[in-house]
Amino acid sequence: MTRAYYTYRIHVIHPRTVRVEKKEPGKLDNIISREFRYQDKITSEVRELIEKVRKNEIKDANQSRLLGEALFDSLFDDVLCYDFIRFGCGSFGKTFGQV
């Protein structure tokens, strides 16, 4: 049995643009471009956490979660967040025969 592959590839094109490339079996590739919100969403607190990661100093799970959420939020505006979740749920169900 051949498995279907679903790809949701994220590219940071330049400091202000994120491009998402979606690949699904039997469909044309779909590309969406949105604003990269790194400058707007990364606070001084998150910058400190990024520096701690570089130094391998993060030991607290809450700090890791905060950093991950801030980075996710900088890549995914409301439109991409919805699209990412919809794509992931749809491909999971299709892969395992649930949809």
GROMACS .gro file of N, CA and C in nm:
model
  297
    1MET      N    1   0.083  -0.118   0.000
    1MET     CA    2   0.000   0.000   0.000
    1MET      C    3   0.088   0.125   0.000
    2THR      N    4   0.059   0.216  -0.089
    2THR     CA    5   0.135   0.339  -0.100
    2THR      C    6   0.075   0.444  -0.007
    3ARG      N    7   0.162   0.509   0.068
    3ARG     CA    8   0.116   0.615   0.158
    3ARG      C    9   0.110   0.748   0.085
    4ALA      N   10   0.011   0.825   0.115
    4ALA     CA   11  -0.001   0.960   0.060
    4ALA      C   12   0.083   1.055   0.145
    5TYR      N   13   0.149   1.149   0.081
    5TYR     CA   14   0.230   1.247   0.152
    5TYR      C   15   0.169   1.385   0.141
    6TYR      N   16   0.157   1.451   0.254
    6TYR     CA   17   0.105   1.587   0.262
    6TYR      C   18   0.218   1.674   0.316
    7THR      N   19   0.244   1.783   0.249
    7THR     CA   20   0.354   1.871   0.289
    7THR      C   21   0.302   2.012   0.310
    8TYR      N   22   0.339   2.072   0.422
    8TYR     CA   23   0.307   2.211   0.452
    8TYR      C   24   0.441   2.278   0.478
    9ARG      N   25   0.498   2.336   0.376
    9ARG     CA   26   0.633   2.393   0.383
    9ARG      C   27   0.625   2.543   0.406
   10ILE      N   28   0.699   2.592   0.504
   10ILE     CA   29   0.698   2.733   0.539
   10ILE      C   30   0.833   2.794   0.500
   11HIS      N   31   0.826   2.904   0.426
   11HIS     CA   32   0.946   2.977   0.384
   11HIS      C   33   0.938   3.119   0.439
   12VAL      N   34   1.045   3.167   0.499
   12VAL     CA   35   1.055   3.308   0.532
   12VAL      C   36   1.129   3.371   0.415
   13ILE      N   37   1.054   3.443   0.331
   13ILE     CA   38   1.108   3.495   0.206
   13ILE      C   39   1.203   3.611   0.230
   14HIS      N   40   1.162   3.704   0.311
   14HIS     CA   41   1.246   3.816   0.354
   14HIS      C   42   1.189   3.866   0.486
   15PRO      N   43   1.246   3.966   0.547
   15PRO     CA   44   1.203   4.003   0.683
   15PRO      C   45   1.055   4.036   0.701
   16ARG      N   46   0.977   4.049   0.595
   16ARG     CA   47   0.837   4.085   0.612
   16ARG      C   48   0.738   3.986   0.547
   17THR      N   49   0.787   3.876   0.488
   17THR     CA   50   0.696   3.785   0.417
   17THR      C   51   0.721   3.639   0.452
   18VAL      N   52   0.611   3.569   0.479
   18VAL     CA   53   0.612   3.424   0.498
   18VAL      C   54   0.535   3.364   0.380
   19ARG      N   55   0.590   3.260   0.321
   19ARG     CA   56   0.520   3.190   0.213
   19ARG      C   57   0.501   3.045   0.255
   20VAL      N   58   0.379   2.998   0.236
   20VAL     CA   59   0.346   2.859   0.266
   20VAL      C   60   0.317   2.788   0.135
   21GLU      N   61   0.376   2.671   0.121
   21GLU     CA   62   0.354   2.587   0.003
   21GLU      C   63   0.291   2.456   0.051
   22LYS      N   64   0.170   2.429   0.001
   22LYS     CA   65   0.099   2.308   0.042
   22LYS      C   66   0.096   2.209  -0.073
   23LYS      N   67   0.128   2.085  -0.042
   23LYS     CA   68   0.123   1.978  -0.142
   23LYS      C   69   0.034   1.867  -0.089
   24GLU      N   70  -0.064   1.831  -0.171
   24GLU     CA   71  -0.156   1.723  -0.137
   24GLU      C   72  -0.169   1.631  -0.257
   25PRO      N   73  -0.180   1.501  -0.236
   25PRO     CA   74  -0.197   1.409  -0.347
   25PRO      C   75  -0.321   1.443  -0.428
   26GLY      N   76  -0.306   1.447  -0.559
   26GLY     CA   77  -0.419   1.469  -0.648
   26GLY      C   78  -0.464   1.614  -0.660
   27LYS      N   79  -0.392   1.706  -0.599
   27LYS     CA   80  -0.429   1.847  -0.607
   27LYS      C   81  -0.310   1.928  -0.657
   28LEU      N   82  -0.340   2.041  -0.720
   28LEU     CA   83  -0.234   2.133  -0.759
   28LEU      C   84  -0.171   2.194  -0.635
   29ASP      N   85  -0.042   2.226  -0.643
   29ASP     CA   86   0.024   2.291  -0.530
   29ASP      C   87  -0.045   2.423  -0.501
   30ASN      N   88  -0.053   2.456  -0.376
   30ASN     CA   89  -0.120   2.578  -0.332
   30ASN      C   90  -0.018   2.662  -0.256
   31ILE      N   91  -0.001   2.787  -0.296
   31ILE     CA   92   0.096   2.875  -0.232
   31ILE      C   93   0.023   2.997  -0.176
   32ILE      N   94   0.052   3.028  -0.050
   32ILE     CA   95  -0.008   3.143   0.018
   32ILE      C   96   0.106   3.228   0.073
   33SER      N   97   0.100   3.358   0.054
   33SER     CA   98   0.198   3.450   0.112
   33SER      C   99   0.126   3.540   0.212
   34ARG      N  100   0.190   3.560   0.327
   34ARG     CA  101   0.134   3.645   0.432
   34ARG      C  102   0.248   3.725   0.495
   35GLU      N  103   0.211   3.816   0.583
   35GLU     CA  104   0.311   3.899   0.650
   35GLU      C  105   0.385   3.819   0.757
   36PHE      N  106   0.517   3.833   0.760
   36PHE     CA  107   0.600   3.775   0.866
   36PHE      C  108   0.602   3.877   0.978
   37ARG      N  109   0.550   3.841   1.094
   37ARG     CA  110   0.527   3.937   1.201
   37ARG      C  111   0.632   3.930   1.311
   38TYR      N  112   0.751   3.886   1.278
   38TYR     CA  113   0.856   3.868   1.378
   38TYR      C  114   0.883   3.996   1.455
   39GLN      N  115   0.902   4.106   1.384
   39GLN     CA  116   0.935   4.233   1.451
   39GLN      C  117   0.823   4.279   1.543
   40ASP      N  118   0.700   4.248   1.507
   40ASP     CA  119   0.585   4.292   1.586
   40ASP      C  120   0.556   4.201   1.704
   41LYS      N  121   0.584   4.073   1.691
   41LYS     CA  122   0.542   3.975   1.792
   41LYS      C  123   0.651   3.934   1.890
   42ILE      N  124   0.777   3.958   1.858
   42ILE     CA  125   0.886   3.915   1.944
   42ILE      C  126   0.920   4.028   2.042
   43THR      N  127   0.881   4.008   2.167
   43THR     CA  128   0.901   4.108   2.272
   43THR      C  129   1.043   4.097   2.328
   44SER      N  130   1.079   4.189   2.414
   44SER     CA  131   1.211   4.183   2.478
   44SER      C  132   1.223   4.057   2.564
   45GLU      N  133   1.113   4.016   2.626
   45GLU     CA  134   1.114   3.892   2.706
   45GLU      C  135   1.144   3.771   2.617
   46VAL      N  136   1.083   3.766   2.500
   46VAL     CA  137   1.107   3.654   2.408
   46VAL      C  138   1.250   3.661   2.354
   47ARG      N  139   1.300   3.780   2.327
   47ARG     CA  140   1.439   3.794   2.283
   47ARG      C  141   1.536   3.738   2.388
   48GLU      N  142   1.505   3.763   2.515
   48GLU     CA  143   1.588   3.706   2.623
   48GLU      C  144   1.582   3.554   2.620
   49LEU      N  145   1.465   3.497   2.595
   49LEU     CA  146   1.452   3.352   2.587
   49LEU      C  147   1.529   3.296   2.468
   50ILE      N  148   1.526   3.367   2.356
   50ILE     CA  149   1.604   3.322   2.240
   50ILE      C  150   1.752   3.318   2.275
   51GLU      N  151   1.799   3.419   2.346
   51GLU     CA  152   1.940   3.423   2.387
   51GLU      C  153   1.971   3.307   2.483
   52LYS      N  154   1.877   3.276   2.574
   52LYS     CA  155   1.897   3.162   2.665
   52LYS      C  156   1.906   3.031   2.587
   53VAL      N  157   1.826   3.017   2.483
   53VAL     CA  158   1.831   2.896   2.400
   53VAL      C  159   1.969   2.884   2.336
   54ARG      N  160   2.019   2.994   2.283
   54ARG     CA  161   2.153   2.992   2.220
   54ARG      C  162   2.260   2.947   2.318
   55LYS      N  163   2.241   2.980   2.445
   55LYS     CA  164   2.339   2.944   2.549
   55LYS      C  165   2.304   2.813   2.619
   56ASN      N  166   2.196   2.746   2.571
   56ASN     CA  167   2.149   2.620   2.630
   56ASN      C  168   2.115   2.638   2.779
   57GLU      N  169   2.047   2.747   2.811
   57GLU     CA  170   2.016   2.779   2.950
   57GLU      C  171   1.868   2.765   2.986
   58ILE      N  172   1.782   2.729   2.893
   58ILE     CA  173   1.640   2.714   2.927
   58ILE      C  174   1.619   2.579   2.994
   59LYS      N  175   1.567   2.585   3.116
   59LYS     CA  176   1.541   2.463   3.193
   59LYS      C  177   1.394   2.451   3.231
   60ASP      N  178   1.318   2.556   3.206
   60ASP     CA  179   1.178   2.564   3.248
   60ASP      C  180   1.086   2.537   3.130
   61ALA      N  181   0.994   2.441   3.146
   61ALA     CA  182   0.901   2.406   3.039
   61ALA      C  183   0.811   2.525   3.002
   62ASN      N  184   0.776   2.608   3.098
   62ASN     CA  185   0.692   2.724   3.069
   62ASN      C  186   0.764   2.823   2.978
   63GLN      N  187   0.894   2.840   2.998
   63GLN     CA  188   0.972   2.928   2.911
   63GLN      C  189   0.977   2.871   2.769
   64SER      N  190   0.993   2.742   2.757
   64SER     CA  191   0.995   2.677   2.625
   64SER      C  192   0.861   2.695   2.555
   65ARG      N  193   0.753   2.678   2.629
   65ARG     CA  194   0.620   2.695   2.572
   65ARG      C  195   0.598   2.839   2.527
   66LEU      N  196   0.636   2.936   2.610
   66LEU     CA  197   0.621   3.077   2.576
   66LEU      C  198   0.698   3.111   2.448
   67LEU      N  199   0.820   3.062   2.439
   67LEU     CA  200   0.903   3.087   2.320
   67LEU      C  201   0.840   3.023   2.197
   68GLY      N  202   0.797   2.899   2.208
   68GLY     CA  203   0.735   2.830   2.095
   68GLY      C  204   0.608   2.900   2.048
   69GLU      N  205   0.526   2.943   2.141
   69GLU     CA  206   0.403   3.014   2.105
   69GLU      C  207   0.433   3.147   2.037
   70ALA      N  208   0.533   3.219   2.086
   70ALA     CA  209   0.568   3.348   2.026
   70ALA      C  210   0.622   3.329   1.885
   71LEU      N  211   0.704   3.227   1.865
   71LEU     CA  212   0.758   3.201   1.731
   71LEU      C  213   0.648   3.155   1.635
   72PHE      N  214   0.558   3.070   1.683
   72PHE     CA  215   0.445   3.027   1.601
   72PHE      C  216   0.360   3.147   1.562
   73ASP      N  217   0.333   3.234   1.659
   73ASP     CA  218   0.250   3.352   1.634
   73ASP      C  219   0.316   3.448   1.535
   74SER      N  220   0.448   3.452   1.533
   74SER     CA  221   0.516   3.540   1.438
   74SER      C  222   0.506   3.486   1.295
   75LEU      N  223   0.499   3.355   1.279
   75LEU     CA  224   0.489   3.294   1.147
   75LEU      C  225   0.345   3.287   1.097
   76PHE      N  226   0.251   3.258   1.187
   76PHE     CA  227   0.114   3.230   1.148
   76PHE      C  228   0.020   3.340   1.195
   77ASP      N  229  -0.027   3.422   1.102
   77ASP     CA  230  -0.134   3.515   1.136
   77ASP      C  231  -0.263   3.434   1.146
   78ASP      N  232  -0.376   3.499   1.167
   78ASP     CA  233  -0.503   3.426   1.185
   78ASP      C  234  -0.537   3.340   1.063
   79VAL      N  235  -0.512   3.393   0.944
   79VAL     CA  236  -0.545   3.320   0.821
   79VAL      C  237  -0.460   3.194   0.810
   80LEU      N  238  -0.328   3.207   0.829
   80LEU     CA  239  -0.240   3.090   0.818
   80LEU      C  240  -0.262   2.991   0.932
   81CYS      N  241  -0.293   3.039   1.050
   81CYS     CA  242  -0.319   2.949   1.163
   81CYS      C  243  -0.438   2.860   1.131
   82TYR      N  244  -0.546   2.920   1.085
   82TYR     CA  245  -0.664   2.844   1.048
   82TYR      C  246  -0.632   2.746   0.935
   83ASP      N  247  -0.559   2.793   0.835
   83ASP     CA  248  -0.524   2.709   0.721
   83ASP      C  249  -0.437   2.591   0.763
   84PHE      N  250  -0.341   2.615   0.852
   84PHE     CA  251  -0.251   2.511   0.901
   84PHE      C  252  -0.328   2.403   0.976
   85ILE      N  253  -0.418   2.445   1.064
   85ILE     CA  254  -0.497   2.348   1.141
   85ILE      C  255  -0.590   2.270   1.049
   86ARG      N  256  -0.656   2.339   0.958
   86ARG     CA  257  -0.747   2.272   0.864
   86ARG      C  258  -0.671   2.174   0.776
   87PHE      N  259  -0.553   2.214   0.729
   87PHE     CA  260  -0.472   2.127   0.644
   87PHE      C  261  -0.427   2.004   0.724
   88GLY      N  262  -0.378   2.026   0.845
   88GLY     CA  263  -0.330   1.915   0.928
   88GLY      C  264  -0.438   1.817   0.963
   89CYS      N  265  -0.553   1.867   1.002
   89CYS     CA  266  -0.665   1.777   1.038
   89CYS      C  267  -0.715   1.702   0.917
   90GLY      N  268  -0.722   1.770   0.805
   90GLY     CA  269  -0.770   1.704   0.683
   90GLY      C  270  -0.674   1.598   0.634
   91SER      N  271  -0.545   1.626   0.636
   91SER     CA  272  -0.449   1.527   0.587
   91SER      C  273  -0.437   1.409   0.682
   92PHE      N  274  -0.453   1.431   0.813
   92PHE     CA  275  -0.449   1.321   0.908
   92PHE      C  276  -0.564   1.225   0.882
   93GLY      N  277  -0.682   1.280   0.865
   93GLY     CA  278  -0.799   1.194   0.841
   93GLY      C  279  -0.789   1.120   0.710
   94LYS      N  280  -0.737   1.185   0.605
   94LYS     CA  281  -0.724   1.121   0.476
   94LYS      C  282  -0.619   1.011   0.480
   95THR      N  283  -0.510   1.037   0.551
   95THR     CA  284  -0.403   0.938   0.560
   95THR      C  285  -0.451   0.811   0.630
   96PHE      N  286  -0.534   0.827   0.732
   96PHE     CA  287  -0.576   0.713   0.811
   96PHE      C  288  -0.720   0.669   0.780
   97GLY      N  289  -0.774   0.718   0.668
   97GLY     CA  290  -0.904   0.672   0.622
   97GLY      C  291  -1.020   0.716   0.708
   98GLN      N  292  -1.008   0.829   0.776
   98GLN     CA  293  -1.115   0.874   0.863
   98GLN      C  294  -1.202   0.980   0.800
   99VAL      N  295  -1.165   1.034   0.686
   99VAL     CA  296  -1.245   1.140   0.625
   99VAL      C  297  -1.303   1.089   0.495
   0.00000   0.00000   0.00000
